[in-house]
């Protein structure tokens, strides 16, 4: 590789080779670029010194063997012997995605160990495995959302070669790989970009401070840095899709939004590679501008996350109403979410204190929206990192799974959810800087001082110390659990539901116009989580969910003869008393019956 650096703030740039101590001057190029006149072989450590300052890693480098403060190492992406020549890819629209964090998915916490568990995902029926951010960050343990090197793989996970091997293994199992990438901010430690050039701008502010410079002087090179990173993952690491973190924080007033540029460039690469490449945006805007084609002024994303569906399911089944759940928890909110996607689609949002969102046009396919009953945020951003499995009975977990997996959307599962994992998933960090570590501790405690957390947990919340190694250790999945009877039963239920999406076209369809929900409240239900029966029409199929603590006999209109294709805790279908009457489905308490 030939070292190059965009550093318009520098008067002089030197290439530093730590192994020998050699320094050589880079040649100035137009627009603030610098280039060396040497080619580095694979495995050579190198860094850049600006105006005689300390050596800094390459912001475009792919290998940081000594962490984000150390030198970069030249990595030849062509050394790996790929075996996926026949891989044709996966369209993420309608796919079942499995979200995992490399560091806590296995006790070893590496990509190689995660690859050894891919057969579990195949047996589950997953289509796409989504890795939480693998970009290099400071310390050994962390969620990965404070990365500082967009194109480098966190060394404790195995580094760049391990990612290539993981993707190759996944493709061999028929699984696509999605990377969670963070372009809206960088972590506080190891971020040297401010020394190089105008990577940030105070024209816009984000929750993390100054925004990434996407529309000011020099922004064309910052945008190039971001786009080249994504293209490199797809081209050199064979990654199939990308989950783009918090795109609402990509503040860009330029005529062509960064995401539109990225979408067009990814589409061109997809054509060249001959396989689909997906871009899925996490957006808090409740606006399908992200899905609109770039030619029509949109951002051209393949899909976007729909948090409102999670909130509607979670609040209804658990009864939680704190924080941003305040407008959810009713059957009407769930009906809106399952048919119109956004509950906040232009009306008032109590949590935000103002109107929010816009309606989803009727012709937007449901498969464009990724939904879930748990994910890293919705579990890890709770004070105690507690999963739904710690608060719900087995029937409640089965009901949530059915509502999500048999919805008209693209479902996502969070690692361990499929067997009702009892391990928490906490917020954990490993900052070696004492001041930063203490700031994280104080911020985490302060975050849970309100929004109803004390009411939820029944008293003051003792927030686990993110810096305590025990906090990280507690978050590692227990792979002995899936074999235990109560967990094995739920795991089989997930497998059945995923299989039904493929076996029954109506249950796998993204046609929202053929999704209707009948609501049957339980008589005399107490306060708390809603009790009653939901009948979700999915074309000619029916998903009958009894959330009450008593059995129910429910009329279920059908378009043609149906049979029970799956059930949680049984159920009996009674034929209509007279022609034209609905079927009657007798559903046990806290049970699910699927008809098709």
Coordinates of C-alpha atoms in Angstrom, one line a residue:
X1 CA 0.0 0.0 0.0
X2 CA 1.1 3.6 -0.6
X3 CA 0.4 5.8 2.4
X4 CA -1.8 8.8 1.8
X5 CA -3.3 11.3 4.2
X6 CA -5.7 14.2 3.9
X7 CA -4.3 16.8 6.4
X8 CA -5.0 20.3 5.1
X9 CA -4.1 21.8 8.6
X10 CA -0.5 20.5 8.4
X11 CA 2.5 22.4 7.0
X12 CA 4.6 19.2 7.0
X13 CA 3.7 15.5 7.2
X14 CA 6.2 12.7 7.8
X15 CA 5.8 8.9 7.5
X16 CA 7.0 7.2 10.7
X17 CA 8.1 3.6 10.7
X18 CA 8.2 2.5 14.4
X19 CA 10.2 -0.7 13.7
X20 CA 13.2 1.3 12.5
X21 CA 12.5 4.8 13.7
X22 CA 12.8 6.1 10.2
X23 CA 11.0 9.2 9.1
X24 CA 10.4 10.4 5.6
X25 CA 8.6 13.4 4.3
X26 CA 5.3 13.0 2.4
X27 CA 4.8 15.1 -0.8
X28 CA 2.1 17.7 -0.8
X29 CA -0.7 17.1 -3.2
X30 CA -3.7 19.3 -4.2
X31 CA -6.6 19.9 -1.8
X32 CA -4.6 19.2 1.3
X33 CA -3.6 15.7 0.5
X34 CA -0.1 14.2 1.2
X35 CA 1.4 11.1 -0.4
X36 CA 4.5 9.0 0.3
X37 CA 6.8 7.8 -2.4
X38 CA 7.1 4.3 -0.9
X39 CA 5.0 1.2 -0.9
X40 CA 4.5 -0.6 2.4
X41 CA 4.3 -4.4 2.5
X42 CA 1.7 -6.3 4.5
X43 CA 2.4 -6.2 8.2
X44 CA 4.5 -3.0 8.2
X45 CA 3.7 -0.7 11.1
X46 CA 3.4 3.0 10.2
X47 CA 2.1 6.3 11.5
X48 CA 2.0 10.0 10.5
X49 CA 3.7 12.9 12.2
X50 CA 2.2 16.4 11.6
X51 CA 4.5 19.3 11.9
X52 CA 6.9 17.4 14.0
X53 CA 4.2 16.2 16.4
X54 CA 3.7 12.7 17.9
X55 CA 3.0 9.8 15.5
X56 CA -0.7 9.3 14.8
X57 CA -2.5 6.3 13.2
X58 CA -3.9 6.4 9.7
X59 CA -7.6 7.5 9.7
X60 CA -8.2 5.3 6.7
X61 CA -6.2 2.3 8.0
X62 CA -7.7 -1.1 8.4
X63 CA -5.5 -2.5 11.1
X64 CA -4.7 -1.1 14.5
X65 CA -2.9 -4.0 16.3
X66 CA -1.9 -1.8 19.3
X67 CA -5.2 0.0 19.7
X68 CA -6.5 3.4 18.7
X69 CA -3.4 5.3 20.0
X70 CA -0.9 3.1 18.4
X71 CA 0.6 2.9 14.9
X72 CA -1.4 1.5 12.0
X73 CA -0.3 -1.7 10.3
X74 CA -0.4 -2.2 6.5
X75 CA -3.1 -4.8 5.6
X76 CA -3.2 -6.5 2.2
X77 CA -6.9 -7.2 1.7
X78 CA -6.2 -9.5 -1.2
X79 CA -4.2 -12.1 0.9
X80 CA -7.4 -13.8 2.1
X81 CA -8.4 -17.0 0.2
X82 CA -12.1 -16.5 -0.3
X83 CA -14.4 -19.5 -0.8
X84 CA -17.6 -17.6 -1.5
X85 CA -17.4 -17.3 -5.3
X86 CA -20.9 -18.7 -5.7
X87 CA -22.4 -16.3 -3.1
X88 CA -25.3 -14.4 -4.7
X89 CA -26.3 -12.3 -1.7
X90 CA -29.5 -11.7 0.3
X91 CA -32.0 -8.9 -0.1
X92 CA -32.5 -7.6 3.4
X93 CA -36.1 -6.6 2.7
X94 CA -38.2 -9.3 4.3
X95 CA -35.2 -11.1 5.7
X96 CA -34.9 -12.3 9.3
X97 CA -31.9 -10.5 10.9
X98 CA -30.0 -11.6 14.0
X99 CA -28.2 -8.8 15.9
X100 CA -25.1 -9.8 17.9
X101 CA -22.3 -8.2 19.8
X102 CA -19.0 -9.9 19.1
X103 CA -17.6 -9.4 22.6
X104 CA -20.5 -10.9 24.5
X105 CA -22.0 -13.4 22.0
X106 CA -19.5 -16.0 23.2
X107 CA -17.2 -16.4 26.2
X108 CA -14.2 -15.9 24.0
X109 CA -15.6 -12.6 22.5
X110 CA -14.0 -13.0 19.1
X111 CA -15.1 -13.2 15.5
X112 CA -13.7 -16.7 15.2
X113 CA -15.7 -17.9 18.2
X114 CA -18.8 -16.2 16.8
X115 CA -18.3 -18.1 13.5
X116 CA -18.3 -21.4 15.5
X117 CA -21.9 -20.5 16.5
X118 CA -23.2 -19.9 13.0
X119 CA -24.9 -23.3 12.8
X120 CA -27.2 -22.2 15.6
X121 CA -28.4 -19.3 13.5
X122 CA -28.9 -21.5 10.5
X123 CA -31.0 -23.9 12.5
X124 CA -33.0 -20.9 13.8
X125 CA -33.7 -19.9 10.2
X126 CA -31.9 -16.5 10.2
X127 CA -31.1 -14.9 6.9
X128 CA -28.7 -12.0 8.0
X129 CA -26.3 -11.8 10.9
X130 CA -25.8 -8.2 12.0
X131 CA -22.7 -7.3 13.9
X132 CA -22.7 -4.4 16.3
X133 CA -19.9 -2.0 15.4
X134 CA -16.5 -3.7 15.0
X135 CA -14.7 -0.4 14.2
X136 CA -11.7 0.1 16.5
X137 CA -12.4 1.8 19.8
X138 CA -10.4 2.5 22.9
X139 CA -10.1 -0.2 25.6
X140 CA -10.9 -3.9 25.3
X141 CA -14.6 -4.0 26.0
X142 CA -17.4 -1.7 24.9
X143 CA -20.5 -1.6 22.8
X144 CA -18.5 -0.2 19.8
X145 CA -20.5 3.0 19.3
X146 CA -17.5 5.1 20.4
X147 CA -15.2 3.9 17.6
X148 CA -12.7 6.2 16.1
X149 CA -11.4 4.3 13.0
X150 CA -14.1 3.7 10.5
X151 CA -12.2 1.1 8.5
X152 CA -10.3 -0.8 11.2
X153 CA -11.5 -3.9 12.9
X154 CA -11.2 -3.9 16.7
X155 CA -8.1 -5.9 17.5
X156 CA -9.5 -7.9 20.5
X157 CA -12.2 -9.3 18.1
X158 CA -9.4 -10.6 15.9
X159 CA -8.6 -7.7 13.6
X160 CA -9.4 -7.4 9.8
X161 CA -8.3 -10.9 8.8
X162 CA -10.8 -12.3 11.3
X163 CA -13.6 -10.3 9.8
X164 CA -12.9 -11.6 6.4
X165 CA -12.9 -15.2 7.7
X166 CA -16.2 -14.6 9.6
X167 CA -17.9 -13.2 6.5
X168 CA -16.6 -16.1 4.4
X169 CA -17.8 -18.6 6.9
X170 CA -21.2 -16.9 7.1
X171 CA -21.6 -17.0 3.3
X172 CA -20.7 -20.7 3.4
X173 CA -23.7 -21.2 5.8
X174 CA -26.0 -19.2 3.5
X175 CA -26.0 -16.2 5.8
X176 CA -25.5 -12.6 4.8
X177 CA -23.5 -10.3 7.0
X178 CA -24.6 -6.8 8.0
X179 CA -22.2 -4.3 9.7
X180 CA -23.5 -1.7 12.2
X181 CA -21.6 1.4 11.3
X182 CA -21.4 4.8 13.1
X183 CA -20.8 7.9 11.0
X184 CA -22.6 10.5 13.1
X185 CA -19.8 10.9 15.7
X186 CA -16.5 9.5 16.9
X187 CA -15.5 8.3 20.4
X188 CA -13.7 10.7 22.8
X189 CA -10.5 8.7 23.0
X190 CA -8.1 8.1 20.1
X191 CA -9.9 10.7 18.0
X192 CA -7.1 12.7 16.3
X193 CA -9.1 13.9 13.3
X194 CA -9.3 17.5 14.6
X195 CA -5.5 17.7 14.1
X196 CA -5.7 16.8 10.5
X197 CA -8.5 18.9 9.0
X198 CA -12.1 20.1 9.2
X199 CA -13.7 16.8 10.0
X200 CA -16.0 18.5 12.4
X201 CA -18.1 21.7 12.3
X202 CA -19.7 23.8 15.0
X203 CA -22.3 24.9 12.5
X204 CA -24.4 21.9 13.6
X205 CA -24.6 20.3 17.1
X206 CA -25.4 16.7 18.0
X207 CA -25.8 14.9 21.3
X208 CA -22.1 14.2 21.1
X209 CA -21.0 17.8 20.4
X210 CA -19.9 19.3 17.1
X211 CA -21.3 17.5 14.1
X212 CA -19.3 15.7 11.5
X213 CA -18.6 18.2 8.7
X214 CA -20.8 17.1 5.8
X215 CA -21.7 20.5 4.3
X216 CA -18.9 23.0 5.1
X217 CA -15.5 23.8 3.6
X218 CA -13.6 20.6 3.0
X219 CA -16.7 18.4 3.5
X220 CA -16.2 16.7 0.2
X221 CA -13.2 14.9 1.6
X222 CA -15.0 14.0 4.8
X223 CA -17.8 12.6 2.8
X224 CA -15.3 10.7 0.7
X225 CA -13.8 9.2 3.9
X226 CA -17.2 7.9 5.0
X227 CA -18.3 6.6 1.6
X228 CA -14.9 4.9 0.9
X229 CA -15.2 3.1 4.3
X230 CA -18.5 1.6 3.4
X231 CA -17.4 0.7 -0.1
X232 CA -14.3 -0.9 1.3
X233 CA -16.2 -3.1 3.7
X234 CA -18.4 -4.3 0.8
X235 CA -15.7 -4.8 -1.7
X236 CA -12.7 -6.0 0.3
X237 CA -14.6 -7.8 3.2
X238 CA -17.6 -9.0 1.2
X239 CA -20.0 -7.4 3.6
X240 CA -23.6 -7.5 2.4
X241 CA -25.5 -4.8 4.2
X242 CA -25.0 -1.9 6.6
X243 CA -27.1 -0.6 9.5
X244 CA -26.4 3.1 9.7
X245 CA -26.5 4.4 13.2
X246 CA -28.7 7.4 14.1
X247 CA -28.8 9.0 10.7
X248 CA -30.9 11.9 12.0
X249 CA -27.6 13.1 13.6
X250 CA -25.9 13.3 10.2
X251 CA -26.6 17.0 9.9
X252 CA -26.3 17.9 6.2
X253 CA -27.7 21.0 4.5
X254 CA -25.9 20.4 1.2
X255 CA -28.0 20.0 -2.0
X256 CA -27.3 16.3 -2.0
X257 CA -27.5 14.6 1.4
X258 CA -24.6 12.3 2.3
X259 CA -26.9 9.3 2.5
X260 CA -28.1 9.9 -1.1
X261 CA -24.5 10.0 -2.2
X262 CA -23.7 6.8 -0.3
X263 CA -26.8 5.1 -1.7
X264 CA -25.9 5.9 -5.3
X265 CA -22.3 4.8 -4.9
X266 CA -23.4 1.6 -3.1
X267 CA -25.9 0.8 -5.9
X268 CA -23.1 1.2 -8.5
X269 CA -20.9 -1.2 -6.6
X270 CA -23.7 -3.6 -6.2
X271 CA -24.1 -3.7 -10.0
X272 CA -20.4 -4.3 -10.4
X273 CA -20.3 -7.1 -7.8
X274 CA -23.5 -8.7 -9.1
X275 CA -25.0 -9.1 -5.6
X276 CA -27.4 -7.0 -3.5
X277 CA -26.0 -4.5 -1.0
X278 CA -28.4 -3.2 1.6
X279 CA -28.4 0.1 3.5
X280 CA -30.7 0.2 6.6
X281 CA -31.0 3.5 8.4
X282 CA -31.7 3.9 12.1
X283 CA -33.8 7.1 12.1
X284 CA -35.7 8.9 14.8
X285 CA -37.5 11.1 12.3
X286 CA -40.5 8.9 11.6
X287 CA -40.2 10.0 8.0
X288 CA -39.8 7.9 4.8
X289 CA -37.5 10.4 3.3
X290 CA -34.9 7.8 4.0
X291 CA -36.6 5.3 1.8
X292 CA -37.5 7.6 -1.1
X293 CA -35.3 7.1 -4.2
X294 CA -32.5 9.6 -4.6
X295 CA -33.8 10.6 -8.0
X296 CA -37.0 11.8 -6.1
X297 CA -35.0 13.8 -3.5
X298 CA -34.8 11.0 -1.0
X299 CA -31.9 9.2 0.7
X300 CA -32.3 5.9 -1.2
X301 CA -32.1 3.6 1.8
X302 CA -33.1 0.0 1.4
X303 CA -34.9 0.0 4.7
X304 CA -35.1 1.7 8.1
X305 CA -35.7 0.7 11.7
X306 CA -39.2 1.3 13.1
X307 CA -38.9 1.8 16.8
X308 CA -42.7 2.6 17.2
X309 CA -43.5 -1.0 16.4
X310 CA -41.2 -2.1 19.3
X311 CA -42.7 0.5 21.6
X312 CA -46.3 -0.6 20.8
X313 CA -45.6 -4.3 21.3
X314 CA -43.4 -3.8 24.4
X315 CA -45.7 -1.4 26.2
X316 CA -48.9 -3.4 25.5
X317 CA -47.4 -6.7 26.7
X318 CA -45.4 -5.4 29.7
X319 CA -47.6 -2.5 30.8
X320 CA -44.6 -0.2 30.9
X321 CA -45.4 3.5 30.3
X322 CA -42.3 5.4 31.5
X323 CA -40.2 7.6 29.3
X324 CA -40.9 7.3 25.6
X325 CA -43.5 4.6 26.1
X326 CA -45.9 7.1 27.4
X327 CA -48.0 7.3 24.2
X328 CA -48.0 3.5 23.8
X329 CA -49.4 0.5 25.6
X330 CA -53.0 0.5 24.2
X331 CA -54.4 -1.8 21.6
X332 CA -55.1 1.2 19.4
X333 CA -51.4 2.0 19.4
X334 CA -50.5 -1.5 18.4
X335 CA -53.1 -1.6 15.6
X336 CA -51.6 1.7 14.3
X337 CA -48.1 0.3 14.4
X338 CA -48.9 -3.0 12.7
X339 CA -50.8 -1.3 9.9
X340 CA -49.4 2.2 9.5
X341 CA -45.8 1.7 11.0
X342 CA -45.5 5.0 12.8
X343 CA -47.7 5.8 15.8
X344 CA -46.3 9.3 15.8
X345 CA -47.0 10.2 12.1
X346 CA -47.6 13.9 12.4
X347 CA -49.6 14.0 15.6
X348 CA -48.4 15.0 19.1
X349 CA -45.6 13.1 20.8
X350 CA -45.8 13.6 24.6
X351 CA -42.2 12.5 25.2
X352 CA -40.9 15.0 22.7
X353 CA -43.3 17.7 23.6
X354 CA -44.3 18.5 20.0
X355 CA -45.8 17.0 16.8
X356 CA -43.6 14.4 15.3
X357 CA -43.3 12.3 12.2
X358 CA -45.2 11.9 8.9
X359 CA -47.5 9.3 7.5
X360 CA -46.2 6.3 5.6
X361 CA -47.7 6.3 2.1
X362 CA -49.9 3.2 1.5
X363 CA -47.7 1.9 -1.3
X364 CA -44.5 1.6 0.9
X365 CA -44.0 -2.1 1.4
X366 CA -43.8 -3.3 5.0
X367 CA -40.5 -5.2 4.3
X368 CA -38.8 -1.8 4.1
X369 CA -39.1 -1.5 7.9
X370 CA -37.0 -3.5 10.4
X371 CA -38.9 -4.3 13.7
X372 CA -38.1 -6.1 16.9
X373 CA -39.3 -6.8 20.4
X374 CA -35.7 -6.4 21.7
X375 CA -32.4 -5.0 20.4
X376 CA -29.2 -3.7 21.9
X377 CA -30.6 -0.3 22.6
X378 CA -34.0 -1.3 24.1
X379 CA -32.2 -3.8 26.5
X380 CA -28.9 -2.1 27.1
X381 CA -30.3 1.3 27.7
X382 CA -32.4 0.1 30.6
X383 CA -30.9 0.9 34.0
X384 CA -30.3 -2.8 34.7
X385 CA -29.9 -4.1 31.2
X386 CA -32.8 -6.5 31.9
X387 CA -34.3 -8.4 29.0
X388 CA -38.1 -9.0 28.5
X389 CA -37.5 -12.5 29.8
X390 CA -36.9 -11.2 33.3
X391 CA -40.3 -9.6 33.5
X392 CA -42.6 -11.7 31.2
X393 CA -43.9 -15.2 31.6
X394 CA -43.3 -17.7 28.8
X395 CA -46.7 -16.8 27.2
X396 CA -45.8 -13.2 27.1
X397 CA -42.5 -13.9 25.4
X398 CA -44.3 -16.2 22.9
X399 CA -46.8 -13.5 22.2
X400 CA -44.2 -10.8 21.5
X401 CA -42.3 -13.2 19.2
X402 CA -45.5 -14.0 17.2
X403 CA -46.5 -10.3 16.8
X404 CA -43.0 -9.4 15.5
X405 CA -42.1 -12.4 13.4
X406 CA -45.5 -12.8 11.7
X407 CA -45.8 -9.0 11.1
X408 CA -45.7 -7.5 7.6
X409 CA -42.2 -6.1 8.4
X410 CA -38.6 -7.4 8.4
X411 CA -38.0 -8.8 11.9
X412 CA -34.8 -8.5 13.8
X413 CA -33.8 -10.7 16.8
X414 CA -31.4 -9.7 19.5
X415 CA -28.9 -12.4 20.5
X416 CA -30.3 -14.8 23.1
X417 CA -33.8 -13.6 22.7
X418 CA -34.7 -16.7 20.9
X419 CA -34.3 -18.9 24.0
X420 CA -35.3 -16.3 26.6
X421 CA -31.8 -15.6 27.8
X422 CA -31.7 -14.6 31.4
X423 CA -28.3 -12.9 31.2
X424 CA -28.7 -9.1 31.2
X425 CA -27.1 -6.9 28.5
X426 CA -25.7 -4.0 30.3
X427 CA -23.8 -0.8 29.3
X428 CA -20.1 -1.5 29.7
X429 CA -16.9 0.4 28.9
X430 CA -13.2 -0.1 29.4
X431 CA -11.8 3.5 29.2
X432 CA -8.2 3.5 30.6
X433 CA -8.3 7.3 31.2
X434 CA -9.5 7.9 34.8
X435 CA -11.3 11.2 34.0
X436 CA -13.2 9.7 31.1
X437 CA -14.1 6.6 33.1
X438 CA -15.5 8.7 35.9
X439 CA -17.5 10.9 33.5
X440 CA -19.1 7.8 32.1
X441 CA -20.0 6.5 35.5
X442 CA -21.6 9.8 36.5
X443 CA -23.4 10.2 33.3
X444 CA -24.9 6.7 33.5
X445 CA -26.2 7.3 37.0
X446 CA -27.6 10.7 36.1
X447 CA -29.4 9.2 33.1
X448 CA -31.6 7.0 35.2
X449 CA -32.6 9.7 37.7
X450 CA -35.9 10.2 36.1
X451 CA -38.3 8.9 33.4
X452 CA -40.0 6.5 35.8
X453 CA -37.2 4.1 36.4
X454 CA -37.6 4.1 40.2
X455 CA -41.3 3.2 39.7
X456 CA -40.4 0.5 37.2
X457 CA -37.8 -1.2 39.5
X458 CA -39.7 -0.5 42.7
X459 CA -37.2 1.9 44.3
X460 CA -33.9 3.7 43.7
X461 CA -31.9 2.3 40.9
X462 CA -28.4 1.1 41.7
X463 CA -26.9 1.4 38.2
X464 CA -24.1 -1.1 37.5
X465 CA -20.7 0.6 37.0
X466 CA -19.9 0.5 33.3
X467 CA -16.2 0.3 34.1
X468 CA -16.5 -2.7 36.4
X469 CA -15.3 -5.9 34.6
X470 CA -18.1 -7.7 36.3
X471 CA -20.6 -5.6 34.3
X472 CA -19.2 -6.8 31.1
X473 CA -18.9 -10.4 32.3
X474 CA -22.5 -10.5 33.3
X475 CA -23.5 -9.6 29.8
X476 CA -22.0 -12.6 28.1
X477 CA -24.5 -15.1 26.8
X478 CA -24.8 -18.4 28.7
X479 CA -24.8 -21.1 26.0
X480 CA -25.8 -23.8 28.4
X481 CA -29.3 -22.2 28.6
X482 CA -30.7 -23.2 25.2
X483 CA -30.5 -26.9 26.2
X484 CA -32.6 -26.4 29.3
X485 CA -36.3 -27.4 28.8
X486 CA -37.9 -24.0 29.4
X487 CA -35.4 -22.3 27.1
X488 CA -35.5 -25.1 24.5
X489 CA -39.2 -24.8 24.2
X490 CA -39.1 -21.1 23.4
X491 CA -36.2 -21.7 21.0
X492 CA -38.3 -24.2 19.1
X493 CA -41.2 -21.7 19.0
X494 CA -39.0 -19.1 17.4
X495 CA -37.8 -21.7 14.8
X496 CA -41.4 -22.6 14.0
X497 CA -42.4 -18.9 13.6
X498 CA -39.4 -18.2 11.3
X499 CA -40.2 -21.2 9.2
X500 CA -43.9 -20.1 8.9
X501 CA -42.7 -16.9 7.3
X502 CA -41.3 -18.9 4.5
X503 CA -43.9 -21.7 4.3
X504 CA -47.0 -19.5 4.3
X505 CA -46.8 -16.6 1.8
X506 CA -49.4 -14.5 3.6
X507 CA -47.3 -14.6 6.8
X508 CA -44.2 -13.6 4.9
X509 CA -45.8 -10.8 2.9
X510 CA -45.0 -7.2 3.3
X511 CA -48.4 -6.1 2.0
X512 CA -49.6 -3.8 4.8
X513 CA -53.0 -3.4 3.1
X514 CA -53.8 -7.1 4.0
X515 CA -52.9 -6.6 7.6
X516 CA -55.9 -6.0 9.9
X517 CA -56.2 -6.3 13.7
X518 CA -59.3 -7.3 15.7
X519 CA -59.2 -6.4 19.4
X520 CA -61.2 -8.3 22.0
X521 CA -60.6 -6.8 25.5
X522 CA -60.9 -9.2 28.5
X523 CA -63.9 -8.6 30.7
X524 CA -63.0 -7.1 34.1
X525 CA -59.3 -6.9 33.4
X526 CA -57.2 -5.2 36.1
X527 CA -54.9 -2.3 35.6
X528 CA -51.4 -3.0 34.3
X529 CA -50.5 -4.8 31.2
X530 CA -53.4 -5.0 28.7
X531 CA -55.4 -8.1 28.8
X532 CA -57.5 -9.4 26.0
X533 CA -57.2 -11.2 22.6
X534 CA -55.7 -9.8 19.4
X535 CA -56.6 -11.4 16.1
X536 CA -54.1 -10.3 13.4
X537 CA -55.3 -10.9 9.9
X538 CA -52.3 -11.5 7.5
X539 CA -54.0 -12.1 4.2
X540 CA -55.9 -15.3 4.7
X541 CA -53.8 -16.3 7.7
X542 CA -54.7 -15.4 11.3
X543 CA -52.5 -15.0 14.3
X544 CA -54.6 -15.2 17.5
X545 CA -52.8 -13.9 20.6
X546 CA -54.4 -14.2 24.1
X547 CA -52.7 -11.8 26.5
X548 CA -55.3 -12.4 29.2
X549 CA -54.8 -14.6 32.2
X550 CA -58.0 -16.5 31.4
X551 CA -58.9 -18.7 28.4
X552 CA -61.0 -17.1 25.7
X553 CA -63.3 -18.2 22.9
X554 CA -62.8 -15.8 20.1
X555 CA -64.7 -15.4 16.8
X556 CA -62.2 -15.4 13.9
X557 CA -63.5 -14.6 10.5
X558 CA -61.7 -16.4 7.7
X559 CA -61.7 -16.1 3.9
X560 CA -61.3 -19.8 3.2
X561 CA -60.7 -23.0 5.1
X562 CA -57.8 -22.9 7.5
X563 CA -56.0 -25.1 10.0
X564 CA -53.8 -24.7 13.0
X565 CA -50.2 -24.5 11.8
X566 CA -48.6 -23.5 15.1
X567 CA -49.7 -23.0 18.7
X568 CA -48.2 -22.0 22.0
X569 CA -50.0 -23.9 24.8
X570 CA -52.7 -25.4 22.5
X571 CA -56.0 -24.2 21.1
X572 CA -59.1 -25.6 19.6
X573 CA -60.9 -24.4 16.4
X574 CA -64.6 -24.8 16.4
X575 CA -66.4 -24.7 13.0
X576 CA -69.0 -22.0 12.4
X577 CA -72.5 -22.8 13.8
X578 CA -74.1 -21.7 10.6
X579 CA -72.8 -20.9 7.1
X580 CA -71.2 -17.4 7.0
X581 CA -70.5 -17.2 10.7
X582 CA -66.8 -16.9 11.8
X583 CA -64.8 -19.7 13.3
X584 CA -64.5 -19.8 17.1
X585 CA -61.0 -20.3 18.4
X586 CA -60.7 -21.4 22.0
X587 CA -57.4 -20.1 23.2
X588 CA -55.9 -20.9 26.6
X589 CA -54.6 -18.1 28.8
X590 CA -51.4 -16.5 27.6
X591 CA -51.3 -18.5 24.4
X592 CA -51.0 -18.1 20.7
X593 CA -52.7 -19.9 17.8
X594 CA -51.7 -19.5 14.2
X595 CA -54.1 -20.4 11.4
X596 CA -53.3 -20.7 7.7

